[in-house]
Short mmCIF file of C-alpha atoms in Angstrom, two decimals:
data_model
loop_
_atom_site.label_atom_id
_atom_site.label_comp_id
_atom_site.label_asym_id
_atom_site.label_seq_id
_atom_site.Cartn_x
_atom_site.Cartn_y
_atom_site.Cartn_z
CA MET A 1 41.39 -33.58 84.69
CA LYS A 2 38.46 -34.63 82.43
CA ASN A 3 36.90 -31.14 82.71
CA GLN A 4 40.13 -29.45 81.65
CA LEU A 5 40.41 -31.81 78.62
CA LYS A 6 36.77 -31.11 77.62
CA GLU A 7 37.29 -27.34 77.81
CA LYS A 8 40.40 -27.65 75.68
CA GLN A 9 38.50 -29.63 72.99
CA GLN A 10 35.70 -27.04 72.93
CA GLN A 11 38.24 -24.27 72.36
CA GLN A 12 39.78 -26.20 69.47
CA ASN A 13 36.36 -27.20 67.92
CA PRO A 14 33.82 -24.37 68.22
CA PRO A 15 30.17 -25.34 68.37
CA ARG A 16 28.39 -26.27 65.14
CA SER A 17 26.03 -23.29 65.46
CA ILE A 18 28.90 -20.85 65.18
CA ALA A 19 30.19 -22.64 62.09
CA ASN A 20 26.72 -22.45 60.52
CA LEU A 21 26.49 -18.73 61.30
CA LEU A 22 29.83 -18.13 59.64
CA SER A 23 28.63 -20.05 56.57
CA TYR A 24 25.45 -17.89 56.35
CA LEU A 25 27.50 -14.73 56.69
CA PHE A 26 29.79 -15.90 53.91
CA LEU A 27 26.88 -16.71 51.60
CA PHE A 28 25.21 -13.38 52.40
CA GLY A 29 28.39 -11.51 51.63
CA PHE A 30 28.86 -13.41 48.42
CA GLY A 31 25.30 -12.68 47.30
CA LEU A 32 25.67 -9.05 48.23
CA ALA A 33 28.84 -8.82 46.15
CA ILE A 34 27.06 -10.37 43.17
CA GLY A 35 24.23 -7.86 43.54
CA VAL A 36 26.60 -4.92 43.62
CA ILE A 37 28.40 -6.21 40.53
CA ALA A 38 25.09 -6.71 38.70
CA ALA A 39 23.94 -3.21 39.60
CA PHE A 40 27.28 -1.89 38.49
CA TYR A 41 26.89 -3.63 35.12
CA LEU A 42 23.23 -2.71 34.51
CA ASN A 43 23.39 0.93 35.55
CA GLY A 44 26.48 1.67 33.54
CA PHE A 45 29.98 2.50 34.60
CA PRO A 46 29.77 6.32 34.64
CA SER A 47 26.55 6.41 36.67
CA TYR A 48 27.99 3.98 39.24
CA LEU A 49 31.07 6.08 39.83
CA GLN A 50 28.89 9.10 40.62
CA THR A 51 27.05 7.24 43.40
CA THR A 52 28.29 8.83 46.61
CA GLN A 53 27.27 6.17 49.10
CA PHE A 54 25.99 2.66 49.22
CA SER A 55 22.57 1.92 50.67
CA PHE A 56 20.23 -1.02 50.83
CA PHE A 57 17.35 1.36 50.03
CA PRO A 58 16.81 3.25 46.75
CA SER A 59 17.52 6.96 46.83
CA ALA A 60 16.61 9.82 44.51
CA PRO A 61 18.97 10.16 41.55
CA SER A 62 21.63 12.78 41.78
CA PRO A 63 20.85 15.95 39.80
CA THR A 64 24.22 15.63 38.13
CA MET A 65 23.37 12.22 36.61
CA ARG A 66 22.64 12.05 32.87
CA PRO A 67 18.99 11.59 31.94
CA PRO A 68 18.05 8.19 30.54
CA PRO A 69 18.21 7.86 26.77
CA PRO A 70 14.90 8.46 24.91
CA PRO A 71 12.86 5.37 23.99
CA LEU A 72 13.38 3.81 20.60
CA PRO A 73 11.05 5.45 18.05
CA TYR A 74 8.01 3.79 16.61
CA PHE A 75 7.56 4.05 12.89
CA LEU A 76 4.35 4.78 10.98
CA ASP A 77 4.44 5.11 7.20
CA GLY A 78 7.99 6.39 7.25
CA PHE A 79 7.58 8.85 10.12
CA SER A 80 9.00 8.23 13.59
CA ILE A 81 6.90 9.19 16.58
CA SER A 82 7.72 9.02 20.26
CA SER A 83 4.76 6.99 21.46
CA PRO A 84 3.07 3.76 20.37
CA ILE A 85 0.54 4.01 17.56
CA GLY A 86 -3.08 3.05 17.98
CA LEU A 87 -4.92 0.55 15.83
CA GLN A 88 -6.82 3.17 13.83
CA GLN A 89 -3.60 4.97 12.93
CA TYR A 90 -2.12 1.72 11.72
CA VAL A 91 -5.03 0.43 9.66
CA ALA A 92 -5.96 3.77 8.05
CA PRO A 93 -3.03 6.21 7.84
CA ARG A 94 -4.23 9.77 7.23
CA ASN A 95 -1.05 11.39 6.03
CA LEU A 96 -0.08 9.99 2.63
CA MET A 97 3.33 11.68 2.53
CA HIS A 98 6.04 9.52 4.07
CA GLU A 99 9.79 8.96 3.94
CA MET A 100 9.81 5.32 2.86
CA ASN A 101 11.64 4.40 -0.30
CA ASP A 102 9.98 2.06 -2.80
CA GLU A 103 11.58 -1.05 -1.35
CA GLU A 104 10.37 -0.24 2.15
CA LEU A 105 6.92 0.75 0.89
CA LEU A 106 6.37 -2.44 -1.11
CA TRP A 107 7.57 -4.54 1.80
CA LYS A 108 5.12 -2.91 4.17
CA ALA A 109 2.25 -3.11 1.69
CA SER A 110 2.88 -6.85 1.18
CA MET A 111 1.92 -7.67 4.77
CA VAL A 112 -1.33 -9.63 4.97
CA PRO A 113 -3.26 -10.36 8.22
CA ARG A 114 -3.73 -14.07 8.71
CA ILE A 115 -6.77 -13.56 10.89
CA ARG A 116 -9.60 -12.87 8.49
CA LYS A 117 -11.96 -11.32 11.05
CA TYR A 118 -11.16 -7.65 11.51
CA PRO A 119 -10.90 -6.36 15.11
CA PHE A 120 -12.61 -3.11 14.09
CA ARG A 121 -15.70 -2.02 12.19
CA ARG A 122 -14.64 -2.21 8.58
CA ILE A 123 -16.64 -0.64 5.76
CA PRO A 124 -15.04 -1.71 2.46
CA LYS A 125 -13.82 1.19 0.35
CA VAL A 126 -12.86 1.65 -3.29
CA ALA A 127 -9.42 3.16 -3.87
CA PHE A 128 -9.42 5.57 -6.82
CA MET A 129 -5.78 5.85 -7.98
CA PHE A 130 -4.97 8.67 -10.41
CA LEU A 131 -1.79 8.35 -12.46
CA SER A 132 -1.38 11.87 -13.80
CA ARG A 133 1.24 13.86 -15.69
CA GLY A 134 0.08 17.12 -14.21
CA PRO A 135 -2.90 18.79 -12.48
CA LEU A 136 -6.27 17.04 -12.65
CA ALA A 137 -8.12 19.31 -15.06
CA LEU A 138 -11.34 17.29 -14.70
CA ALA A 139 -11.28 17.42 -10.88
CA PRO A 140 -14.51 19.49 -10.63
CA LEU A 141 -16.40 16.63 -12.32
CA TRP A 142 -14.91 14.12 -9.88
CA GLU A 143 -15.79 16.40 -6.97
CA LYS A 144 -19.44 16.06 -7.92
CA PHE A 145 -19.03 12.31 -8.35
CA PHE A 146 -17.62 11.81 -4.84
CA LYS A 147 -19.95 14.28 -3.10
CA GLY A 148 -21.98 12.74 -0.28
CA ASN A 149 -20.15 9.41 -0.28
CA GLU A 150 -17.50 10.05 2.33
CA GLY A 151 -16.20 6.93 4.04
CA LEU A 152 -16.75 4.71 0.99
CA TYR A 153 -13.74 5.73 -1.07
CA SER A 154 -10.07 6.68 -0.88
CA ILE A 155 -8.15 8.84 -3.35
CA TYR A 156 -4.48 8.55 -4.30
CA VAL A 157 -2.71 10.80 -6.84
CA HIS A 158 0.67 10.08 -8.42
CA THR A 159 1.87 13.10 -10.39
CA HIS A 160 5.03 14.89 -11.40
CA PRO A 161 7.04 15.84 -8.27
CA SER A 162 7.25 19.47 -9.45
CA ILE A 163 3.47 19.99 -9.33
CA ASN A 164 2.49 22.51 -6.66
CA GLU A 165 -0.04 20.77 -4.44
CA SER A 166 -0.69 23.92 -2.40
CA ALA A 167 -2.85 25.15 -5.29
CA ILE A 168 -5.48 22.50 -4.45
CA PRO A 169 -8.21 24.02 -2.19
CA GLU A 170 -8.41 22.57 1.31
CA ASN A 171 -12.07 21.69 0.83
CA SER A 172 -11.30 19.58 -2.24
CA VAL A 173 -11.45 15.79 -2.03
CA PHE A 174 -8.03 15.80 -3.72
CA HIS A 175 -6.37 17.93 -1.05
CA GLY A 176 -3.61 16.00 0.68
CA ARG A 177 -4.15 12.91 -1.44
CA ARG A 178 -0.88 13.01 -3.35
CA ILE A 179 1.54 10.18 -2.61
CA PRO A 180 5.36 10.44 -2.78
CA SER A 181 5.84 10.48 -6.55
CA LYS A 182 8.63 10.19 -9.06
CA VAL A 183 9.08 11.24 -12.68
CA VAL A 184 7.30 8.93 -15.09
CA GLN A 185 8.30 8.55 -18.74
CA TRP A 186 5.86 7.06 -21.21
CA GLY A 187 6.85 3.66 -22.55
CA THR A 188 9.37 2.88 -19.80
CA SER A 189 9.32 0.72 -16.68
CA SER A 190 8.75 3.89 -14.65
CA MET A 191 5.06 3.53 -15.61
CA LEU A 192 4.91 0.13 -13.88
CA GLU A 193 6.81 1.47 -10.88
CA ALA A 194 4.26 4.26 -10.51
CA GLU A 195 1.35 1.78 -10.68
CA ARG A 196 2.92 -0.40 -7.99
CA ARG A 197 3.62 2.70 -5.91
CA LEU A 198 -0.03 3.66 -6.07
CA LEU A 199 -1.17 0.16 -5.19
CA ALA A 200 1.25 -0.08 -2.27
CA ASN A 201 0.14 3.24 -0.76
CA ALA A 202 -3.52 2.26 -1.16
CA LEU A 203 -2.89 -1.12 0.48
CA LEU A 204 -1.72 0.63 3.66
CA ASP A 205 -5.39 1.41 4.34
CA PHE A 206 -6.88 -1.92 5.36
CA SER A 207 -10.38 -0.74 4.50
CA ASN A 208 -9.59 -0.46 0.78
CA GLN A 209 -11.07 -3.51 -0.92
CA ARG A 210 -11.10 -2.61 -4.62
CA PHE A 211 -8.47 -0.67 -6.59
CA ILE A 212 -9.05 1.22 -9.82
CA LEU A 213 -6.31 2.92 -11.91
CA LEU A 214 -7.34 6.11 -13.69
CA SER A 215 -5.67 8.90 -15.62
CA GLU A 216 -6.21 12.66 -15.61
CA SER A 217 -8.32 12.26 -18.77
CA CYS A 218 -10.73 9.68 -17.30
CA ILE A 219 -14.36 10.37 -16.44
CA PRO A 220 -16.94 8.29 -14.53
CA LEU A 221 -19.87 7.08 -16.65
CA PHE A 222 -22.27 6.42 -13.72
CA ASN A 223 -22.93 7.86 -10.31
CA PHE A 224 -20.95 6.79 -7.29
CA SER A 225 -23.42 4.29 -5.83
CA THR A 226 -23.70 2.38 -9.13
CA ILE A 227 -19.93 2.09 -9.51
CA TYR A 228 -19.35 1.29 -5.84
CA ASN A 229 -21.88 -1.57 -5.78
CA TYR A 230 -20.62 -2.92 -9.09
CA LEU A 231 -17.05 -3.18 -7.78
CA ILE A 232 -17.64 -4.23 -4.19
CA ASN A 233 -20.00 -7.04 -5.20
CA SER A 234 -17.88 -8.30 -8.08
CA THR A 235 -16.39 -11.79 -7.90
CA GLU A 236 -13.76 -11.05 -10.56
CA THR A 237 -10.87 -8.72 -11.30
CA TYR A 238 -10.74 -6.51 -14.38
CA VAL A 239 -7.42 -6.71 -16.18
CA GLN A 240 -7.70 -6.75 -19.96
CA VAL A 241 -5.93 -9.86 -21.29
CA PHE A 242 -5.70 -11.04 -24.90
CA ASP A 243 -3.25 -12.84 -27.15
CA GLU A 244 -2.02 -10.64 -30.00
CA PRO A 245 0.07 -12.66 -32.52
CA GLY A 246 1.24 -9.63 -34.53
CA SER A 247 4.21 -7.31 -34.18
CA VAL A 248 2.59 -5.23 -31.43
CA GLY A 249 1.76 -8.38 -29.44
CA ARG A 250 3.98 -11.47 -29.47
CA GLY A 251 6.39 -9.52 -31.62
CA ARG A 252 7.41 -7.59 -28.47
CA TYR A 253 8.36 -10.72 -26.59
CA ASN A 254 12.06 -11.06 -25.71
CA ASN A 255 13.46 -14.60 -25.88
CA ARG A 256 15.69 -13.85 -22.89
CA MET A 257 12.56 -13.96 -20.71
CA ASN A 258 12.49 -17.71 -21.22
CA PRO A 259 12.06 -20.00 -19.27
CA ARG A 260 10.29 -17.94 -16.60
CA ILE A 261 7.97 -16.43 -19.20
CA LYS A 262 7.35 -18.31 -22.40
CA VAL A 263 6.10 -16.81 -25.63
CA ASP A 264 2.81 -18.70 -25.45
CA GLN A 265 2.19 -17.11 -22.05
CA TRP A 266 2.80 -13.59 -23.34
CA ARG A 267 -0.29 -11.37 -23.27
CA LYS A 268 -1.33 -7.81 -24.03
CA GLY A 269 -3.97 -5.49 -22.57
CA ALA A 270 -4.91 -1.99 -21.50
CA GLN A 271 -3.00 -0.39 -18.70
CA TRP A 272 -6.16 0.76 -16.87
CA PHE A 273 -7.05 -2.03 -14.49
CA GLU A 274 -9.39 -2.72 -11.58
CA MET A 275 -8.65 -5.41 -9.01
CA ASP A 276 -9.36 -6.71 -5.53
CA ARG A 277 -7.10 -6.60 -2.51
CA ASN A 278 -5.74 -10.14 -2.99
CA LEU A 279 -4.41 -9.45 -6.48
CA ALA A 280 -3.05 -6.05 -5.43
CA VAL A 281 -0.95 -7.69 -2.69
CA GLU A 282 0.42 -10.21 -5.19
CA ILE A 283 1.49 -7.45 -7.56
CA VAL A 284 3.39 -5.38 -4.98
CA SER A 285 4.96 -8.63 -3.67
CA ASP A 286 6.14 -9.88 -7.06
CA ARG A 287 9.92 -10.34 -7.00
CA ILE A 288 10.10 -12.80 -9.91
CA TYR A 289 8.30 -11.46 -13.01
CA PHE A 290 8.55 -7.71 -12.47
CA PRO A 291 12.38 -7.71 -12.51
CA ILE A 292 12.27 -9.68 -15.78
CA PHE A 293 10.07 -7.03 -17.36
CA GLU A 294 12.29 -4.26 -16.03
CA ARG A 295 15.33 -5.90 -17.64
CA PHE A 296 14.02 -7.25 -20.93
CA CYS A 297 10.84 -5.31 -21.82
CA ARG A 298 12.14 -2.07 -23.26
CA PRO A 299 10.88 0.07 -26.15
CA ALA A 300 9.46 -1.05 -28.50
CA CYS A 301 8.18 -3.36 -25.76
CA TYR A 302 5.91 -1.41 -23.40
CA GLY A 303 5.62 -2.97 -19.98
CA ASP A 304 2.41 -1.21 -19.04
CA GLU A 305 0.65 -3.08 -21.87
CA HIS A 306 2.16 -6.49 -21.12
CA TYR A 307 3.24 -6.97 -17.51
CA LEU A 308 -0.14 -7.19 -15.80
CA PRO A 309 -1.87 -9.12 -18.63
CA THR A 310 0.98 -11.68 -18.71
CA PHE A 311 1.28 -11.90 -14.91
CA VAL A 312 -2.47 -12.34 -14.41
CA ASN A 313 -2.78 -14.82 -17.30
CA MET A 314 -0.02 -17.00 -15.85
CA ARG A 315 -1.14 -17.03 -12.23
CA PHE A 316 -4.66 -15.64 -11.70
CA GLY A 317 -6.50 -16.20 -14.97
CA ARG A 318 -9.45 -18.02 -13.39
CA ARG A 319 -10.42 -15.04 -11.27
CA ASN A 320 -10.04 -12.47 -14.04
CA SER A 321 -12.66 -11.20 -16.46
CA ASN A 322 -10.07 -10.46 -19.19
CA ARG A 323 -11.68 -7.06 -19.84
CA SER A 324 -11.14 -3.47 -18.78
CA LEU A 325 -13.78 -1.28 -17.13
CA THR A 326 -12.40 1.84 -18.85
CA TRP A 327 -13.74 2.55 -22.35
CA VAL A 328 -11.35 3.94 -24.96
CA ASP A 329 -11.58 4.50 -28.73
CA TRP A 330 -8.81 2.96 -30.84
CA SER A 331 -10.71 3.23 -34.14
CA LYS A 332 -8.55 6.08 -35.48
CA GLY A 333 -5.36 4.03 -35.24
CA GLY A 334 -1.95 5.19 -34.05
CA PRO A 335 -0.09 4.64 -30.75
CA HIS A 336 -2.61 6.66 -28.75
CA PRO A 337 -6.43 6.46 -28.53
CA ALA A 338 -8.79 9.16 -29.74
CA ARG A 339 -9.27 12.28 -27.68
CA PHE A 340 -12.61 14.02 -27.05
CA GLY A 341 -13.05 17.74 -26.66
CA ARG A 342 -16.06 19.96 -26.16
CA ARG A 343 -17.55 19.41 -29.62
CA GLU A 344 -17.42 15.62 -29.43
CA VAL A 345 -19.12 15.37 -26.03
CA THR A 346 -22.85 14.90 -26.41
CA ILE A 347 -25.61 13.15 -24.50
CA GLU A 348 -25.90 10.59 -27.32
CA MET A 349 -22.19 9.87 -27.22
CA LEU A 350 -22.20 9.30 -23.46
CA GLU A 351 -25.28 7.03 -23.63
CA ARG A 352 -23.67 4.98 -26.41
CA ILE A 353 -20.57 4.37 -24.28
CA ARG A 354 -22.66 3.54 -21.20
CA ASN A 355 -25.02 1.03 -22.80
CA GLY A 356 -23.58 0.02 -26.17
CA SER A 357 -21.75 -3.16 -25.15
CA GLU A 358 -22.46 -6.70 -23.98
CA CYS A 359 -20.40 -8.58 -21.41
CA LYS A 360 -20.66 -10.83 -18.37
CA TYR A 361 -20.79 -9.72 -14.74
CA ASN A 362 -20.58 -12.43 -12.08
CA GLY A 363 -21.52 -14.98 -14.73
CA ARG A 364 -24.57 -13.10 -16.07
CA ASN A 365 -25.00 -11.14 -19.31
CA THR A 366 -25.19 -7.38 -18.93
CA SER A 367 -24.90 -4.14 -20.92
CA LEU A 368 -23.17 -2.45 -17.98
CA CYS A 369 -19.61 -3.14 -19.10
CA PHE A 370 -17.72 0.16 -18.82
CA LEU A 371 -17.73 2.30 -15.68
CA PHE A 372 -15.15 4.89 -16.88
CA ALA A 373 -14.03 6.39 -20.18
CA ARG A 374 -11.03 8.29 -21.59
CA LYS A 375 -9.47 10.43 -23.17
CA PHE A 376 -11.41 13.63 -22.44
CA LEU A 377 -9.80 17.04 -22.86
CA PRO A 378 -10.04 19.85 -20.30
CA ASN A 379 -12.24 21.94 -22.60
CA ALA A 380 -14.93 19.22 -22.35
CA LEU A 381 -15.38 19.87 -18.61
CA ASP A 382 -18.26 22.33 -18.82
CA ARG A 383 -20.38 20.02 -20.95
CA LEU A 384 -19.57 16.99 -18.81
CA ILE A 385 -20.65 18.83 -15.66
CA ARG A 386 -23.84 20.01 -17.38
CA PHE A 387 -24.72 16.51 -18.62
CA ALA A 388 -23.69 14.62 -15.49
CA PRO A 389 -26.94 15.01 -13.47
CA LYS A 390 -29.12 13.92 -16.39
CA VAL A 391 -26.94 11.24 -17.98
CA MET A 392 -24.81 9.86 -15.16
CA GLY A 393 -27.24 10.49 -12.29
CA PHE A 394 -24.97 12.84 -10.35
CA GLN A 395 -26.37 15.02 -7.59
CA LYS A 396 -27.17 18.54 -8.70
#
């Protein structure tokens, strides 16, 4: 009787081991269902429907399945490429033509590494930035100036978009050095936009340490090594800054610039500047003062004569020399400086420009004040090339 009762209880209450096994099977099935659902979600609905059978082991994809989408593109100076860029491509872009608009370009150029030690061998370079209305007629003189100094300079040319760059020989230092350019009108804010565009493109090369703005009528007054050492070793920037109380100075100030820019902060100076990397980054990053000049400095206010002098005076005056490195002759009066053709160019004239001034360099008196000069006409080229080896120390 007891045995029959015990058997009946066992039939009604199965052993605990069987109950545990059922629990494990339930959990396994639940986990498997979750895995299938996750795979369904991650692989995408269409691909899942095309799977013909379920397997615990991976199988080769069906030839009818769609290929995976291409990887997201990487961007370098406005171009998209299908593989990651290397460090050298990032720190020294070779192709100056890109598809970035000005807003994108300035944003990228404003980036500053916070680690001061460079993770590559960096030889500081001087960026020569030419703001030109047309072809560089004095390019043969500059070719002789740059010859033999590769790796110590970079060249950037902003010119009229209609200029045919294919006419520049491939063996020229100016070949492929034109940046994406826009039409520039004298006396308008487009001049400032072009200057910032040049600076921004030059800042993309992390080896560029000094930045000099030149025109198509500029010439070098010394050989490359003299100018390079002068700039690289300088502790100052070279933006001409002075207070002009007359009608062509403070008389151009617009009261609507107040209170951001006050009349006693208003300054004037030459457009042709030279600066270090720190100041260049500040200029392309300026979202406060530049828009004010764009809006309120219109003819007869000329922003290229006032924006940089005022900006530097207000924020970076202690690091600035308040003088320009580009000589120009205003003695004849008028809105434009004197021009020099073949007849005016002599050895005596060049020596007078080179050594006829007194200034300070890194706190010391010197007669080496101007490194460049303008305005020289195309017909002066032959004489300049002939005098360059003897006067400026160019290689023959």
